[in-house]
Amino acid sequence: MTDWHQVREALREFAVGLPEAHEDHPWGDTVVKVGKKVFVFLGVDEPTEKWDPSFSVKLLSEAHGHALTVEGAAPTGYGLGRAGWVTVPLLAELPPTEVLLDWVEESYRAIAPKRAVRLLDERG
């Protein structure tokens, strides 16, 4: 997938399909939460003067460093970067979508309660 809309939608669909996950729209942005905690930020639906398409995930493994190799990627603002959050621009040359989905799953596993992670593991 090369169109950022398609990539963003693939990320959103995958995220909301995880156990106990749901979409929310605080601040006018699209996020996916497990319980009350966000595990992926997808931003607004269309670019604005102040926002380019991107997504943010919490990565605590070597995936963190890999994500930062994407051109324009950076630790997420508002102090979240110190906790492992990375913001990846969707307009950059991205790794395969499967890798991006792995990042979403890793973020989910870092945020989700243990019972939800067990449900995911039981899916196989």
Tab-separated table of C-alpha atoms in Angstrom:
chain	number	residue	atom	x	y	z
A	1	MET	CA	0.000	0.000	0.000
A	2	THR	CA	1.409	3.362	-0.928
A	3	ASP	CA	-1.541	5.685	-0.410
A	4	TRP	CA	-1.400	7.045	3.125
A	5	HIS	CA	-5.187	6.829	3.461
A	6	GLN	CA	-5.049	3.082	2.813
A	7	VAL	CA	-2.199	2.589	5.260
A	8	ARG	CA	-3.964	4.641	7.945
A	9	GLU	CA	-7.182	2.668	7.434
A	10	ALA	CA	-5.307	-0.643	7.630
A	11	LEU	CA	-3.765	0.473	10.932
A	12	ARG	CA	-7.154	1.610	12.275
A	13	GLU	CA	-8.950	-1.578	11.243
A	14	PHE	CA	-6.256	-3.781	12.739
A	15	ALA	CA	-6.201	-1.788	15.993
A	16	VAL	CA	-9.973	-1.810	16.541
A	17	GLY	CA	-9.955	-5.556	15.902
A	18	LEU	CA	-7.759	-6.220	18.924
A	19	PRO	CA	-9.448	-7.493	22.113
A	20	GLU	CA	-11.343	-4.803	24.052
A	21	ALA	CA	-10.135	-2.085	21.654
A	22	HIS	CA	-12.350	0.767	20.502
A	23	GLU	CA	-12.035	3.936	18.455
A	24	ASP	CA	-12.398	7.329	20.099
A	25	HIS	CA	-12.123	10.947	18.945
A	26	PRO	CA	-10.743	13.130	21.740
A	27	TRP	CA	-9.549	16.563	20.632
A	28	GLY	CA	-10.953	15.842	17.153
A	29	ASP	CA	-8.231	13.217	16.535
A	30	THR	CA	-8.760	9.542	15.869
A	31	VAL	CA	-7.247	7.274	18.501
A	32	VAL	CA	-7.707	3.633	19.389
A	33	LYS	CA	-7.939	2.717	23.048
A	34	VAL	CA	-7.975	-0.400	25.133
A	35	GLY	CA	-10.074	0.456	28.150
A	36	LYS	CA	-9.404	4.124	28.795
A	37	LYS	CA	-5.810	4.087	27.510
A	38	VAL	CA	-4.719	5.093	24.017
A	39	PHE	CA	-2.399	2.680	22.253
A	40	VAL	CA	-2.357	4.285	18.793
A	41	PHE	CA	-2.836	7.904	17.762
A	42	LEU	CA	-3.981	8.324	14.146
A	43	GLY	CA	-4.522	12.090	14.078
A	44	VAL	CA	-7.197	13.895	12.097
A	45	ASP	CA	-8.781	12.477	8.956
A	46	GLU	CA	-7.185	14.928	6.512
A	47	PRO	CA	-4.011	17.048	6.535
A	48	THR	CA	-4.248	20.632	7.759
A	49	GLU	CA	-1.830	23.556	7.767
A	50	LYS	CA	-0.546	22.368	11.160
A	51	TRP	CA	-0.803	18.581	10.758
A	52	ASP	CA	0.626	16.111	8.276
A	53	PRO	CA	-0.649	12.518	8.299
A	54	SER	CA	1.133	10.440	10.919
A	55	PHE	CA	0.556	7.836	13.584
A	56	SER	CA	2.052	7.343	17.030
A	57	VAL	CA	2.684	4.099	18.900
A	58	LYS	CA	4.487	3.035	22.062
A	59	LEU	CA	7.473	0.826	21.218
A	60	LEU	CA	9.753	-0.640	23.865
A	61	SER	CA	11.750	-3.166	21.811
A	62	GLU	CA	14.190	-2.833	18.934
A	63	ALA	CA	11.139	-1.732	16.941
A	64	HIS	CA	11.557	1.674	18.630
A	65	GLY	CA	14.887	2.217	16.912
A	66	HIS	CA	13.551	0.800	13.646
A	67	ALA	CA	10.598	3.203	13.690
A	68	LEU	CA	12.941	6.135	14.255
A	69	THR	CA	14.790	5.257	11.035
A	70	VAL	CA	11.731	6.261	8.986
A	71	GLU	CA	12.439	9.672	7.491
A	72	GLY	CA	10.722	12.317	9.627
A	73	ALA	CA	9.922	9.967	12.515
A	74	ALA	CA	10.573	11.367	15.972
A	75	PRO	CA	9.842	10.769	19.629
A	76	THR	CA	6.242	11.830	20.227
A	77	GLY	CA	5.699	15.253	21.742
A	78	TYR	CA	4.036	16.220	25.006
A	79	GLY	CA	6.597	14.161	26.930
A	80	LEU	CA	5.336	10.872	25.488
A	81	GLY	CA	8.609	10.259	23.658
A	82	ARG	CA	10.375	9.715	26.991
A	83	ALA	CA	8.018	6.769	27.594
A	84	GLY	CA	8.810	5.106	24.247
A	85	TRP	CA	6.197	6.728	21.996
A	86	VAL	CA	7.242	7.351	18.390
A	87	THR	CA	5.432	9.419	15.766
A	88	VAL	CA	5.833	8.136	12.216
A	89	PRO	CA	4.821	10.278	9.222
A	90	LEU	CA	2.502	8.474	6.810
A	91	LEU	CA	3.844	10.482	3.864
A	92	ALA	CA	7.353	9.035	4.273
A	93	GLU	CA	8.674	5.906	2.619
A	94	LEU	CA	7.341	3.345	5.069
A	95	PRO	CA	8.304	-0.225	5.859
A	96	PRO	CA	5.805	-2.883	4.677
A	97	THR	CA	2.343	-2.522	6.207
A	98	GLU	CA	2.851	-5.805	8.092
A	99	VAL	CA	5.707	-4.153	10.009
A	100	LEU	CA	3.487	-1.182	10.868
A	101	LEU	CA	0.803	-3.590	12.120
A	102	ASP	CA	3.440	-5.283	14.289
A	103	TRP	CA	4.205	-1.870	15.784
A	104	VAL	CA	0.515	-1.321	16.551
A	105	GLU	CA	0.347	-4.738	18.210
A	106	GLU	CA	3.461	-4.024	20.262
A	107	SER	CA	1.941	-0.744	21.416
A	108	TYR	CA	-1.274	-2.556	22.318
A	109	ARG	CA	0.658	-5.149	24.333
A	110	ALA	CA	2.489	-2.355	26.194
A	111	ILE	CA	-0.764	-0.595	27.133
A	112	ALA	CA	-3.437	-3.305	27.403
A	113	PRO	CA	-4.327	-5.058	30.652
A	114	LYS	CA	-2.963	-8.600	30.979
A	115	ARG	CA	-6.393	-10.188	30.456
A	116	ALA	CA	-6.728	-8.480	27.061
A	117	VAL	CA	-3.224	-9.584	26.046
A	118	ARG	CA	-4.156	-13.144	27.061
A	119	LEU	CA	-7.229	-12.927	24.800
A	120	LEU	CA	-4.990	-11.835	21.941
A	121	ASP	CA	-2.555	-14.676	22.591
A	122	GLU	CA	-5.430	-17.184	22.685
A	123	ARG	CA	-6.402	-16.116	19.161
A	124	GLY	CA	-3.081	-17.529	17.976
